[in-house]
N, CA, C and O atoms as a printed pandas DataFrame, in Angstrom:
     atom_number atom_name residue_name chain_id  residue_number  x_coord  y_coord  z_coord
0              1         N          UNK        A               1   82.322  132.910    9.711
1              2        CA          UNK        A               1   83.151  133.394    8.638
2              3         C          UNK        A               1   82.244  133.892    7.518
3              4         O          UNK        A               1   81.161  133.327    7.370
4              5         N          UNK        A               2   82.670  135.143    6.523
5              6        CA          UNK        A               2   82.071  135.225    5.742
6              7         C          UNK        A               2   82.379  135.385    4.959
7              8         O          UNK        A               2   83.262  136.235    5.073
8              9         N          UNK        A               3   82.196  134.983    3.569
9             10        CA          UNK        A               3   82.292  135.022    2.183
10            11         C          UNK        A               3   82.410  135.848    1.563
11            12         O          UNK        A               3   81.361  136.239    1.050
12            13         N          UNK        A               4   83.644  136.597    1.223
13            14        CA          UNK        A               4   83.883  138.010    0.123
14            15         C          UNK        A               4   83.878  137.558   -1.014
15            16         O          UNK        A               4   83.597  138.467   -1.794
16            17         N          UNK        A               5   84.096  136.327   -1.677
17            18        CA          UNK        A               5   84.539  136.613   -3.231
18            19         C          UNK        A               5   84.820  135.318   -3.344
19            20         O          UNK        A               5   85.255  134.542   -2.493
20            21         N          UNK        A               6   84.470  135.100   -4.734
21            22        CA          UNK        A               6   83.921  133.467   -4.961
22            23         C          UNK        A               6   84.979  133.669   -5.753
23            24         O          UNK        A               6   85.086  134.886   -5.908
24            25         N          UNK        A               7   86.057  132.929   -6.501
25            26        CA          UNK        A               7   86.666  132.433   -7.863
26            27         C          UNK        A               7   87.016  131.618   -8.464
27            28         O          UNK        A               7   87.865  130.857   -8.001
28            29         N          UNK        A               8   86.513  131.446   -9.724
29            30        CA          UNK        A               8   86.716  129.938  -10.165
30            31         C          UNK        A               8   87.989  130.137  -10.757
31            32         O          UNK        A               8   88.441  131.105  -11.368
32            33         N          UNK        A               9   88.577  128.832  -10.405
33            34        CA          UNK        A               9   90.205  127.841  -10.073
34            35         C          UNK        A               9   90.463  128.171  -11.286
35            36         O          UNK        A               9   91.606  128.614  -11.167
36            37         N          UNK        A              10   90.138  128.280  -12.588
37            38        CA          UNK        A              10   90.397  127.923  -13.924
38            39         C          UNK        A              10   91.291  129.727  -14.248
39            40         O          UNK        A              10   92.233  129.998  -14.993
40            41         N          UNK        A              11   90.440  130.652  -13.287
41            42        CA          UNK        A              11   90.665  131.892  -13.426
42            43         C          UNK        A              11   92.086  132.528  -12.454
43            44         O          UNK        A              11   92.487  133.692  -12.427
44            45         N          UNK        A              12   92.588  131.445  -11.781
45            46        CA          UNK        A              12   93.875  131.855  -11.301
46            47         C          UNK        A              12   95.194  131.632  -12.357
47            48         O          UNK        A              12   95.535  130.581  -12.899
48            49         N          UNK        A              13   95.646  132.607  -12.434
49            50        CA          UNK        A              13   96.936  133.182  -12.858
50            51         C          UNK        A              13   98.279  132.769  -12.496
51            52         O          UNK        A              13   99.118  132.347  -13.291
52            53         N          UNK        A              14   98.461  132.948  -10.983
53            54        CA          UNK        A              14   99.507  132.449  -10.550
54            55         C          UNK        A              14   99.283  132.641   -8.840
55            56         O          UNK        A              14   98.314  133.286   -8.440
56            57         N          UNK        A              15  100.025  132.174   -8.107
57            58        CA          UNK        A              15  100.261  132.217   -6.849
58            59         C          UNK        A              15  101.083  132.395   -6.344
59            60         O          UNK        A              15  102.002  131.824   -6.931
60            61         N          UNK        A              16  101.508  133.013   -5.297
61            62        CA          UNK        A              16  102.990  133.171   -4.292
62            63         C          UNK        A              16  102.947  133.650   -3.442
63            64         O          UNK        A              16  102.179  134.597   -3.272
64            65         N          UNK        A              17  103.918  133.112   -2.351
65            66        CA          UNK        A              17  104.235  133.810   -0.958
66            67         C          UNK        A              17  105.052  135.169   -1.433
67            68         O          UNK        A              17  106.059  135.309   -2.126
68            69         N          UNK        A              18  104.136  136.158   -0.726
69            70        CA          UNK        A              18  105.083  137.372   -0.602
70            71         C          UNK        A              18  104.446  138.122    0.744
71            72         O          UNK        A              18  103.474  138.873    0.654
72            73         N          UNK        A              19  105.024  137.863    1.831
73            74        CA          UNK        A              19  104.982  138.747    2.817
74            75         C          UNK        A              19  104.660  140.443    2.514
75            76         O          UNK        A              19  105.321  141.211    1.815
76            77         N          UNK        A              20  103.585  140.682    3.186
77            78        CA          UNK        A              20  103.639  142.208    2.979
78            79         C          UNK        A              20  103.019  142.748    4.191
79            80         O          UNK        A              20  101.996  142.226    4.633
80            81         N          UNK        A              21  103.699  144.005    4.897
81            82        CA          UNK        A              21  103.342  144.415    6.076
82            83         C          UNK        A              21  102.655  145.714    6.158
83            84         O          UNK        A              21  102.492  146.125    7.306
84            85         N          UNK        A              22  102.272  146.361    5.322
85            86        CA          UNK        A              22  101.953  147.483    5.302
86            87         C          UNK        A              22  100.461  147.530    5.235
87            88         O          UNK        A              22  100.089  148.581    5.757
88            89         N          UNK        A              23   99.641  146.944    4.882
89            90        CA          UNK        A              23   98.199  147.458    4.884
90            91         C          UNK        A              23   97.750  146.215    6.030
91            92         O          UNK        A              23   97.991  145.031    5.793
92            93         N          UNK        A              24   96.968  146.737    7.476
93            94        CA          UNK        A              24   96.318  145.584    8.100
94            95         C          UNK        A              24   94.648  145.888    8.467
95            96         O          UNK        A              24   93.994  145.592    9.467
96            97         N          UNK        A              25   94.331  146.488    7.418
97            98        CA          UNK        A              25   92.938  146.128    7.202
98            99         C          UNK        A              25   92.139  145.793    5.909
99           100         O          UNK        A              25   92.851  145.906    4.911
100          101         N          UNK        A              26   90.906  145.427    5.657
101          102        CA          UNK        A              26   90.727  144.960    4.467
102          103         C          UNK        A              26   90.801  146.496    3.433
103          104         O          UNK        A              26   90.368  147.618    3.694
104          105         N          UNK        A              27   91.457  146.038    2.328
105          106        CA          UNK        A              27   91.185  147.427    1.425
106          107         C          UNK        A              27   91.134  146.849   -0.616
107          108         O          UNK        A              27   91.838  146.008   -1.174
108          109         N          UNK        A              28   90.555  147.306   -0.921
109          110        CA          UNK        A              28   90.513  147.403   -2.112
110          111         C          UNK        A              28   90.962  148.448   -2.854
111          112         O          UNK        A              28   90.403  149.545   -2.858
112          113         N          UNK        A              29   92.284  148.087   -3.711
113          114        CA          UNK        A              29   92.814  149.249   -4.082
114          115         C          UNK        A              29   93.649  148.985   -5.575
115          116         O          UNK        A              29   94.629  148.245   -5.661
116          117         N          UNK        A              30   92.967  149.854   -6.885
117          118        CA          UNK        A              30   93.713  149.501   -7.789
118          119         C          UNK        A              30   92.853  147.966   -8.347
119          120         O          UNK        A              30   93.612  147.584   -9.238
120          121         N          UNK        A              31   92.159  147.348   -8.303
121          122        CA          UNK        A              31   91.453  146.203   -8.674
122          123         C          UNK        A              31   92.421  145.108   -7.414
123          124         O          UNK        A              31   92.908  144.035   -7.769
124          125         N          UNK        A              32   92.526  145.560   -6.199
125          126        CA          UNK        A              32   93.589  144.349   -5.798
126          127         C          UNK        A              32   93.090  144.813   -4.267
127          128         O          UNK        A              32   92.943  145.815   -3.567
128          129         N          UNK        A              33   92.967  143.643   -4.259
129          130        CA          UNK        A              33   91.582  142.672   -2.403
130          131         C          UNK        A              33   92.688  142.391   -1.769
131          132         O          UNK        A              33   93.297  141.335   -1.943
132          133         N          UNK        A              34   93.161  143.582   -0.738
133          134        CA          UNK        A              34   93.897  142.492    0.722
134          135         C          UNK        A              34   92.899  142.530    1.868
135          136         O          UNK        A              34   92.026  143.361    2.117
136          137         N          UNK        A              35   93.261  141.391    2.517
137          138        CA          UNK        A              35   92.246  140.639    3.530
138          139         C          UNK        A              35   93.973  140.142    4.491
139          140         O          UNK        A              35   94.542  139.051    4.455
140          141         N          UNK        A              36   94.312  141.175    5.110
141          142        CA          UNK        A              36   95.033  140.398    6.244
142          143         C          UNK        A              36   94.646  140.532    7.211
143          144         O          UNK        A              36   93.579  141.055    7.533
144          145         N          UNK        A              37   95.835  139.863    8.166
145          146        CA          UNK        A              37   95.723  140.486    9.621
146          147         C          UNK        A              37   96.100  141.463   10.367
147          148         O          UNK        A              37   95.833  142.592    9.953
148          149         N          UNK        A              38   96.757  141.339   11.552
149          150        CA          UNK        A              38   97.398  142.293   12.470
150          151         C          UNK        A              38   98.732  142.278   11.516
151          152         O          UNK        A              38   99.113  143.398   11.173
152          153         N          UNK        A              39   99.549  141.073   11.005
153          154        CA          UNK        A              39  100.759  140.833   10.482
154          155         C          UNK        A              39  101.167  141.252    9.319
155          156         O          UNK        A              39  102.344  141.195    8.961
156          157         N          UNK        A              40   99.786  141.923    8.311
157          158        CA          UNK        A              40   99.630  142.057    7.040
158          159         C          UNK        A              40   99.153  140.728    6.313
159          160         O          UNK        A              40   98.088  140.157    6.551
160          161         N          UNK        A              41  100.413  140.197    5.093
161          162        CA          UNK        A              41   99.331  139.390    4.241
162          163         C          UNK        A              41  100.654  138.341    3.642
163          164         O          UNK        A              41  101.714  138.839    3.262
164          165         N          UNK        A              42  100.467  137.216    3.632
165          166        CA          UNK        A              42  101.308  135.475    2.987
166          167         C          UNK        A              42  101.347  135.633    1.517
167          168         O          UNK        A              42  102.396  135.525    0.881
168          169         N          UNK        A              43  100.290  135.869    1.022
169          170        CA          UNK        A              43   99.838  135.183   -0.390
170          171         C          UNK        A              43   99.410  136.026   -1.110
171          172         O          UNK        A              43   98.570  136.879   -0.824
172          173         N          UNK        A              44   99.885  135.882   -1.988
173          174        CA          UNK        A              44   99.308  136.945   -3.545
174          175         C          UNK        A              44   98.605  135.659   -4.396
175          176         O          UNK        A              44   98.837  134.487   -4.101
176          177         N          UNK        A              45   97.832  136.015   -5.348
177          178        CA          UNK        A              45   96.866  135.418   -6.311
178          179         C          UNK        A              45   96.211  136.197   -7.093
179          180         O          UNK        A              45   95.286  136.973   -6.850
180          181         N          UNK        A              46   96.923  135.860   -8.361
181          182        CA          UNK        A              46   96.172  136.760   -9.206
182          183         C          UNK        A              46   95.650  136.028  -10.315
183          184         O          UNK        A              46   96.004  134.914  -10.700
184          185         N          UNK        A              47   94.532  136.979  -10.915
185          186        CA          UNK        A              47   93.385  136.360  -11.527
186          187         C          UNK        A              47   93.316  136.450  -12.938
187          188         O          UNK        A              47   94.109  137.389  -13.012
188          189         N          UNK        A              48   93.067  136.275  -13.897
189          190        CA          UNK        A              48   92.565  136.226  -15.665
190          191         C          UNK        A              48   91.553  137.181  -15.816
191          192         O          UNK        A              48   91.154  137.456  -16.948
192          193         N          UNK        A              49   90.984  137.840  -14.602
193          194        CA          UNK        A              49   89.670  138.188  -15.079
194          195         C          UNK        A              49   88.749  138.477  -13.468
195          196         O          UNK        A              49   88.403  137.682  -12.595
196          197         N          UNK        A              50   88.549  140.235  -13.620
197          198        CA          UNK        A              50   87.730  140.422  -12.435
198          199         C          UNK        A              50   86.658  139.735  -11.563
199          200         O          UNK        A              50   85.727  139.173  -12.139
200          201         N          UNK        A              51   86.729  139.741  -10.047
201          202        CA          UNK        A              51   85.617  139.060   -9.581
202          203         C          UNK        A              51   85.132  139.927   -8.750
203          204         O          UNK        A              51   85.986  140.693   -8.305
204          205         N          UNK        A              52   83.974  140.105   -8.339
205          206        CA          UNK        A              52   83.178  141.192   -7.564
206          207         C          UNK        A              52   83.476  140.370   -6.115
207          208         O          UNK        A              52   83.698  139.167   -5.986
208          209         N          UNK        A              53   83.407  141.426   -5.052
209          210        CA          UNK        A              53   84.305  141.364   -3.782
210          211         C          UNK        A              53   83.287  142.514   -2.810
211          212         O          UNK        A              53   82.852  143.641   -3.051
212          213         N          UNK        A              54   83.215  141.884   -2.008
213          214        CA          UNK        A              54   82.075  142.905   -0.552
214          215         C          UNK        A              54   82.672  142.074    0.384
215          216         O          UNK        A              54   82.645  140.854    0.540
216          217         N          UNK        A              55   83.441  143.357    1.219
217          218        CA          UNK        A              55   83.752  142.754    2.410
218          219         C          UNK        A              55   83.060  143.884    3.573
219          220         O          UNK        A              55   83.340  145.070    3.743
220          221         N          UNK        A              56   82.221  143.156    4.164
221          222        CA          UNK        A              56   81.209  143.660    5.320
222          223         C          UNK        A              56   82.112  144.362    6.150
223          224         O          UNK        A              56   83.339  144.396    6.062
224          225         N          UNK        A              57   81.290  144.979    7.051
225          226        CA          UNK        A              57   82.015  146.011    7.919
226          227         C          UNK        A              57   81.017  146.122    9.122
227          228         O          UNK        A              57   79.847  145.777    8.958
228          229         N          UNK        A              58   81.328  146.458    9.976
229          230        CA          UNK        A              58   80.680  146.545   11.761
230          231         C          UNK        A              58   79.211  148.035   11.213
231          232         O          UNK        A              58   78.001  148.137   11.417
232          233         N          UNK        A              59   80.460  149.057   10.346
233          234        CA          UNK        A              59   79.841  149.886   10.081
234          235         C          UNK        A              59   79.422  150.070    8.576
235          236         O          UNK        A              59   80.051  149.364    7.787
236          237         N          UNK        A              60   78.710  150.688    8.186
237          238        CA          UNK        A              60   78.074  150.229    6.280
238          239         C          UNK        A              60   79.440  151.311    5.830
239          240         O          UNK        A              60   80.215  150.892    4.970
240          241         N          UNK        A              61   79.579  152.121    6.193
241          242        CA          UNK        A              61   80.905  152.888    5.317
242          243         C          UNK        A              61   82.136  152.810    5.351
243          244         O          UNK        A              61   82.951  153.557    4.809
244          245         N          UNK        A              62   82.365  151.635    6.178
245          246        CA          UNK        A              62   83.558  150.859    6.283
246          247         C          UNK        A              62   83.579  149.638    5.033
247          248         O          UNK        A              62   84.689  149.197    4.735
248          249         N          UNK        A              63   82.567  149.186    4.429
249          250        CA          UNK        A              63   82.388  148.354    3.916
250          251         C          UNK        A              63   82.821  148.505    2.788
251          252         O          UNK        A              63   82.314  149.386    2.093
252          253         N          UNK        A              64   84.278  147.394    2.075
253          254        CA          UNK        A              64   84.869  147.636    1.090
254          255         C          UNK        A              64   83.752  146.390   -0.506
255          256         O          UNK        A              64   83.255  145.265   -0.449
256          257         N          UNK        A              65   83.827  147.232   -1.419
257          258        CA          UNK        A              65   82.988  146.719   -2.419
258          259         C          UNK        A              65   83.819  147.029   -3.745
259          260         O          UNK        A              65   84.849  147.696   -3.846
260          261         N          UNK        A              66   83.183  146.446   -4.615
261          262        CA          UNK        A              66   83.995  146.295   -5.462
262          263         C          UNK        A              66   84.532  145.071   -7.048
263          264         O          UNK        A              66   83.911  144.008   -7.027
264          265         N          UNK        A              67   85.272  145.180   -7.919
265          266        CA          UNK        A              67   86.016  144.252   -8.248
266          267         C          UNK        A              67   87.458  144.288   -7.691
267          268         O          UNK        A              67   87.948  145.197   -7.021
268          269         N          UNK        A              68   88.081  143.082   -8.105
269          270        CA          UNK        A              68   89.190  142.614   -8.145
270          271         C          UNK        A              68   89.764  141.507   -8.915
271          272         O          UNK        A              68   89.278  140.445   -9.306
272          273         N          UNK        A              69   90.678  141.922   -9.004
273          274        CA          UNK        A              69   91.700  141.058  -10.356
274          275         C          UNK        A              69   92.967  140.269   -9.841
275          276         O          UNK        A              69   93.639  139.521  -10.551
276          277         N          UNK        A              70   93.251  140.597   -8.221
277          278        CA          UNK        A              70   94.052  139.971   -7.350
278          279         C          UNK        A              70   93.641  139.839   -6.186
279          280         O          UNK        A              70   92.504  140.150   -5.831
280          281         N          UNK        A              71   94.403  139.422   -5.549
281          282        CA          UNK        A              71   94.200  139.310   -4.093
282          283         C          UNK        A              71   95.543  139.182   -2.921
283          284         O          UNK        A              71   96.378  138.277   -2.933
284          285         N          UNK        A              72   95.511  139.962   -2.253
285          286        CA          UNK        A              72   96.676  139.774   -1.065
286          287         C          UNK        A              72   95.898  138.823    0.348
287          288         O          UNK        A              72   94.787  139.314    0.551
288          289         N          UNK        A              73   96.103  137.988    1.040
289          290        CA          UNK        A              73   95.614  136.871    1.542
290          291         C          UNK        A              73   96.733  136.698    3.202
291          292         O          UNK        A              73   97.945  136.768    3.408
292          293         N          UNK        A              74   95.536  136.454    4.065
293          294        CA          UNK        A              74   97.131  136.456    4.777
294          295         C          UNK        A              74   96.155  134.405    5.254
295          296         O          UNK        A              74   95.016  134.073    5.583
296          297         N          UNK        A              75   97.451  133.658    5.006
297          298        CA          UNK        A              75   97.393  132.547    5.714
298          299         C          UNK        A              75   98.132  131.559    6.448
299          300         O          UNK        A              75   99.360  131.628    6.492
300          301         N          UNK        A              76   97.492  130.643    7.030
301          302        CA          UNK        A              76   98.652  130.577    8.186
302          303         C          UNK        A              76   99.366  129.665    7.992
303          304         O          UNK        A              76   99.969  129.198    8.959
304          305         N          UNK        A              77   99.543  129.108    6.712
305          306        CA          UNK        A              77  100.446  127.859    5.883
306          307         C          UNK        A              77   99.944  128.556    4.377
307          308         O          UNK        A              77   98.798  128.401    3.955
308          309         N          UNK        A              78  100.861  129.244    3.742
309          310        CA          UNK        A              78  101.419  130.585    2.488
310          311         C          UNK        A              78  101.603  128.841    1.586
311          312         O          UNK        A              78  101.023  128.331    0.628
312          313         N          UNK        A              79  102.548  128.456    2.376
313          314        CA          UNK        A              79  103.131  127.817    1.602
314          315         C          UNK        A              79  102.385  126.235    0.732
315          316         O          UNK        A              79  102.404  125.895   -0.451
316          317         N          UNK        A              80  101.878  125.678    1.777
317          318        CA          UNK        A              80  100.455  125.296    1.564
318          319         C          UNK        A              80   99.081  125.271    0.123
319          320         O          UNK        A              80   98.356  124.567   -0.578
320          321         N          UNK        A              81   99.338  126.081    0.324
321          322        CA          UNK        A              81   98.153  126.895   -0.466
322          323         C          UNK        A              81   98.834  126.869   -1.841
323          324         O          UNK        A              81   98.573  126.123   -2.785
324          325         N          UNK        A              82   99.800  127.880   -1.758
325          326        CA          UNK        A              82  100.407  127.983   -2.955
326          327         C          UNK        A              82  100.807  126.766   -4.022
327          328         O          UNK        A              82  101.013  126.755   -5.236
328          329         N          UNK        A              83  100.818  125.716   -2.951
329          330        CA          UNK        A              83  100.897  124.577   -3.746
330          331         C          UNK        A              83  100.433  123.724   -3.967
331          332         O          UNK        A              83  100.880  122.797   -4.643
332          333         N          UNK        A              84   99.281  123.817   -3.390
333          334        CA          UNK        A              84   97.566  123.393   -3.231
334          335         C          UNK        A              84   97.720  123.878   -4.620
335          336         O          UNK        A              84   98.352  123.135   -5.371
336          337         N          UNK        A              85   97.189  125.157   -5.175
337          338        CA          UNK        A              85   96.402  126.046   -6.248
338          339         C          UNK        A              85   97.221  125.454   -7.678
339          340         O          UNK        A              85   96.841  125.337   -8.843
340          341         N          UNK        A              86   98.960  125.045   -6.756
341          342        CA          UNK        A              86   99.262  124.963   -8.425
342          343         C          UNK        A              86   99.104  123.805   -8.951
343          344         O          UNK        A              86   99.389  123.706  -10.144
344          345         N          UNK        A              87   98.632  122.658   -8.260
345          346        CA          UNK        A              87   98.556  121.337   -9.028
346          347         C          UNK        A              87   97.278  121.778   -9.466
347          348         O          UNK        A              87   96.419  122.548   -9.037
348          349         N          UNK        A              88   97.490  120.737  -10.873
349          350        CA          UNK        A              88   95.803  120.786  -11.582
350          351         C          UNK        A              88   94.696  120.153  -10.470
351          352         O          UNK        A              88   94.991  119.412   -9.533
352          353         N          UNK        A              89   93.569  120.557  -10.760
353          354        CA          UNK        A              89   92.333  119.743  -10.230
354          355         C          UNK        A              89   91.848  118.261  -10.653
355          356         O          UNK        A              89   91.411  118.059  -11.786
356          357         N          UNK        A              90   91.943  117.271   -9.724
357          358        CA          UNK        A              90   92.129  116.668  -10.388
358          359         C          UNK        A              90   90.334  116.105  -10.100
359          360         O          UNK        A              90   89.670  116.454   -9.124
360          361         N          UNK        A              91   89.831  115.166  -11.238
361          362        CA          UNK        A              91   88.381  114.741  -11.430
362          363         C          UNK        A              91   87.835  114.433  -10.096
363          364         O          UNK        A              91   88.510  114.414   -9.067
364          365         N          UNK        A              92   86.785  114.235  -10.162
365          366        CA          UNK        A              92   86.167  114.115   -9.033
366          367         C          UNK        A              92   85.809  112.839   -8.406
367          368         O          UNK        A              92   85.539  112.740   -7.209
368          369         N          UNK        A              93   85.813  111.464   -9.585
369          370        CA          UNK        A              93   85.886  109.980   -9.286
370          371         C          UNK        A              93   87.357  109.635   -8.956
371          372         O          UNK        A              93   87.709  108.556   -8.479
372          373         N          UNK        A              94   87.972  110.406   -9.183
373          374        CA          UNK        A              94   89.590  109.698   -9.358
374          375         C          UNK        A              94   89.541  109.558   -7.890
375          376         O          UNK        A              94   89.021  110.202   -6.979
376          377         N          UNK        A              95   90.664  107.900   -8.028
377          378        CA          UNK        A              95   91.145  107.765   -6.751
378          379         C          UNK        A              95   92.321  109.186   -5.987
379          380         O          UNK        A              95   92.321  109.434   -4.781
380          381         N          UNK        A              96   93.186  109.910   -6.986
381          382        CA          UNK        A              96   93.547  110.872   -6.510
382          383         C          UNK        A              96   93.030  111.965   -5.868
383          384         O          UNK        A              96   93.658  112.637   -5.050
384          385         N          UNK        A              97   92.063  112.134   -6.167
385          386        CA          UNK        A              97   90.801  113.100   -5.675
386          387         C          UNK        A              97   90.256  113.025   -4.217
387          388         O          UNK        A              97   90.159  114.017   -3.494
388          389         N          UNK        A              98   89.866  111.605   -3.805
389          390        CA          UNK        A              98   90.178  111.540   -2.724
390          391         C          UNK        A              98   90.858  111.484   -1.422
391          392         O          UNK        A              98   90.415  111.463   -0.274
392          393         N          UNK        A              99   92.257  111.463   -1.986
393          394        CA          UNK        A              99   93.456  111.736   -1.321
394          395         C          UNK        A              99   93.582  113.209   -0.938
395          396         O          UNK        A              99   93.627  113.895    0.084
396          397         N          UNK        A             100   93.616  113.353   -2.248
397          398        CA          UNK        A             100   94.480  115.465   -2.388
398          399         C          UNK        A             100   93.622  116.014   -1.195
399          400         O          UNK        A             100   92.525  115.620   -0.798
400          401         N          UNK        A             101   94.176  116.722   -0.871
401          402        CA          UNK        A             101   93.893  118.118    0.136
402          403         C          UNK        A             101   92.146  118.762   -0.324
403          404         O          UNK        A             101   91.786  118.405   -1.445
404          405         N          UNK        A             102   91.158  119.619    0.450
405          406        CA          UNK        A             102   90.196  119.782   -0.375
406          407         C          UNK        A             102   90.393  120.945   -0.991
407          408         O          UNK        A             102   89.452  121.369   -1.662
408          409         N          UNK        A             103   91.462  121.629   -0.933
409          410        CA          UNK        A             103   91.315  122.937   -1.774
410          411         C          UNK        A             103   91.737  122.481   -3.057
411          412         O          UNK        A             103   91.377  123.178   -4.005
412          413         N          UNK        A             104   92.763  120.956   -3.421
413          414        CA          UNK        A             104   93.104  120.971   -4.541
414          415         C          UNK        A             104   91.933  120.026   -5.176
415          416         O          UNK        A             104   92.360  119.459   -6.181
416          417         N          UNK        A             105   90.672  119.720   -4.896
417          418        CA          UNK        A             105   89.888  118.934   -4.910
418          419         C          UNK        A             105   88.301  120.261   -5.700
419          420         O          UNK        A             105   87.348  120.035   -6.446
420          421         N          UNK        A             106   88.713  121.299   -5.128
421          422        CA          UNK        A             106   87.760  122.385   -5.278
422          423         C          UNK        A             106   87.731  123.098   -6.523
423          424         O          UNK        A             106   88.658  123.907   -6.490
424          425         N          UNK        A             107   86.986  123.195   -7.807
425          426        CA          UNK        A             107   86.947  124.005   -8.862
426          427         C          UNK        A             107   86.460  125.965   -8.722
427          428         O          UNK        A             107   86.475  126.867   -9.560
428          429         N          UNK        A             108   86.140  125.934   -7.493
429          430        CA          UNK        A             108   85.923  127.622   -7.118
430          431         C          UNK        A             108   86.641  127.170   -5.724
431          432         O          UNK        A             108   86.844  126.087   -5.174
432          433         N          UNK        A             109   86.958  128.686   -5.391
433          434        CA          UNK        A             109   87.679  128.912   -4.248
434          435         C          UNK        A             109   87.211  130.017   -3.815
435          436         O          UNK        A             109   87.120  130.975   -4.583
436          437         N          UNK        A             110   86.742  130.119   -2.231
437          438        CA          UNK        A             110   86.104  131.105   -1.661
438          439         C          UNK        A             110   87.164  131.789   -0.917
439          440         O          UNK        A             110   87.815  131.006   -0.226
440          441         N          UNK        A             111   87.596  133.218   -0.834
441          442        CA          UNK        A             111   88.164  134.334   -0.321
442          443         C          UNK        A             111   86.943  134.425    1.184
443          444         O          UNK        A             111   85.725  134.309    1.048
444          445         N          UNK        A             112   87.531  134.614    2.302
445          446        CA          UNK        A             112   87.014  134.458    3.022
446          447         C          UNK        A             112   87.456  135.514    4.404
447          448         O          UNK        A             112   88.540  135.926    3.991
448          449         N          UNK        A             113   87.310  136.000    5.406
449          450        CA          UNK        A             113   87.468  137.103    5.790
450          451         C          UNK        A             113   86.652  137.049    7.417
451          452         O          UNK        A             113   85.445  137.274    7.324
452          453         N          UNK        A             114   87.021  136.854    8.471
453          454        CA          UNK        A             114   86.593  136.694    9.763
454          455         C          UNK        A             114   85.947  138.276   10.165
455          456         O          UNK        A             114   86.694  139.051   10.763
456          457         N          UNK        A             115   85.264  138.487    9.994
457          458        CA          UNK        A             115   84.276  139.897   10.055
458          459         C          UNK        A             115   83.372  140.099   11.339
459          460         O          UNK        A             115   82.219  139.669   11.384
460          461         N          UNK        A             116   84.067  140.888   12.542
461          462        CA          UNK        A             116   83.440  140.868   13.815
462          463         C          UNK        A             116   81.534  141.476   13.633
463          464         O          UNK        A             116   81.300  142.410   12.866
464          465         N          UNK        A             117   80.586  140.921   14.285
465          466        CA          UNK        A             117   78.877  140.983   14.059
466          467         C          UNK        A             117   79.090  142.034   14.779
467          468         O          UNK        A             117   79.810  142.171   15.768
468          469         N          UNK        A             118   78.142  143.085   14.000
469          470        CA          UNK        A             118   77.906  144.356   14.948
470          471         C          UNK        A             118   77.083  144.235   16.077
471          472         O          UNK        A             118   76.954  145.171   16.866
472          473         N          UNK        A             119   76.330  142.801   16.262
473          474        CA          UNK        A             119   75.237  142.433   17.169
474          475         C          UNK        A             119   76.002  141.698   18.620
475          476         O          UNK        A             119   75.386  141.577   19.678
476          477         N          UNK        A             120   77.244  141.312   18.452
477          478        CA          UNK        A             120   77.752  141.391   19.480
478          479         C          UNK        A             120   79.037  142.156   19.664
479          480         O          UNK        A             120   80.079  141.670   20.105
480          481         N          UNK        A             121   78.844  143.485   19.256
481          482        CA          UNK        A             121   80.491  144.701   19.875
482          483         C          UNK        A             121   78.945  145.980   20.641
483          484         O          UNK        A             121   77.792  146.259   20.315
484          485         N          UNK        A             122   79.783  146.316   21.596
485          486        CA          UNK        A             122   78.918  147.434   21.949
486          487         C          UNK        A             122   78.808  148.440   21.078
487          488         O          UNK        A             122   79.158  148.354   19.901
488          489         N          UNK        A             123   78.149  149.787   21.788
489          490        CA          UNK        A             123   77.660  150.888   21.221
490          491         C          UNK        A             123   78.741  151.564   20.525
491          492         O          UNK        A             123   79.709  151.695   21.274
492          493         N          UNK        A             124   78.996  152.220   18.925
493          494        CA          UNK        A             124   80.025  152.527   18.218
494          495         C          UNK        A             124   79.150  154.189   18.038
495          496         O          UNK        A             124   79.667  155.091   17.379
């Protein structure tokens, strides 16, 4: 897996499931990062404040770069997440802390993006 875009938790805005079917590859458009699948994208998240975003490509001019100020997300529990992001973070000694889930445990949150190696697809 690889790492497009780091953001710290403090810098999310809001969260929500919103199904969207129309774009199924990565694109940056307008300050706004979708990363779905074949299905499109679960989750919107938007931010306080731009974060720089490189999502690799098989080929270098496929490769989307950039900021972003949102994000379209496709995951496979929307719902999950969304309610992961909205409880506060809670400390890091607390006995709650060790309970919670680790995304609600996490002060940055990594955008993340399954990106096929050009070292194993044949000749393009």
């Amino acid at each position: 897996m690889t790492v497009v875009a780091t953001v710290d938790r403090a810098s999310i805005v809001s969260t929500r499931v919103h199904r969207r079917f129309g774009v199924v590859s990565p694109t940056l458009d307008g300050g706004r990062l979708v990363l779905p699948n074949q299905d499109g994208t679960t989750v919107d998240i938007d931010l306080s404040c731009a974060t720089v975003v490189s999502v690799p490509a098989p080929l270098r001019r496929w490769w989307v770069e950039g900021s972003a100020h949102s994000f379209g997300l496709h995951v496979d529990d929307p719902a999950a997440l969304v309610a992961a992001l909205g409880r506060s973070a809670p400390s890091i000694g607390s006995a709650s802390a060790r309970r919670s889930s680790p995304v609600a445990n996490n002060s940055t949150i990594k955008a993340a993006a399954v990106i096929p190696d050009p070292a194993q697809m044949g000749e393009v």
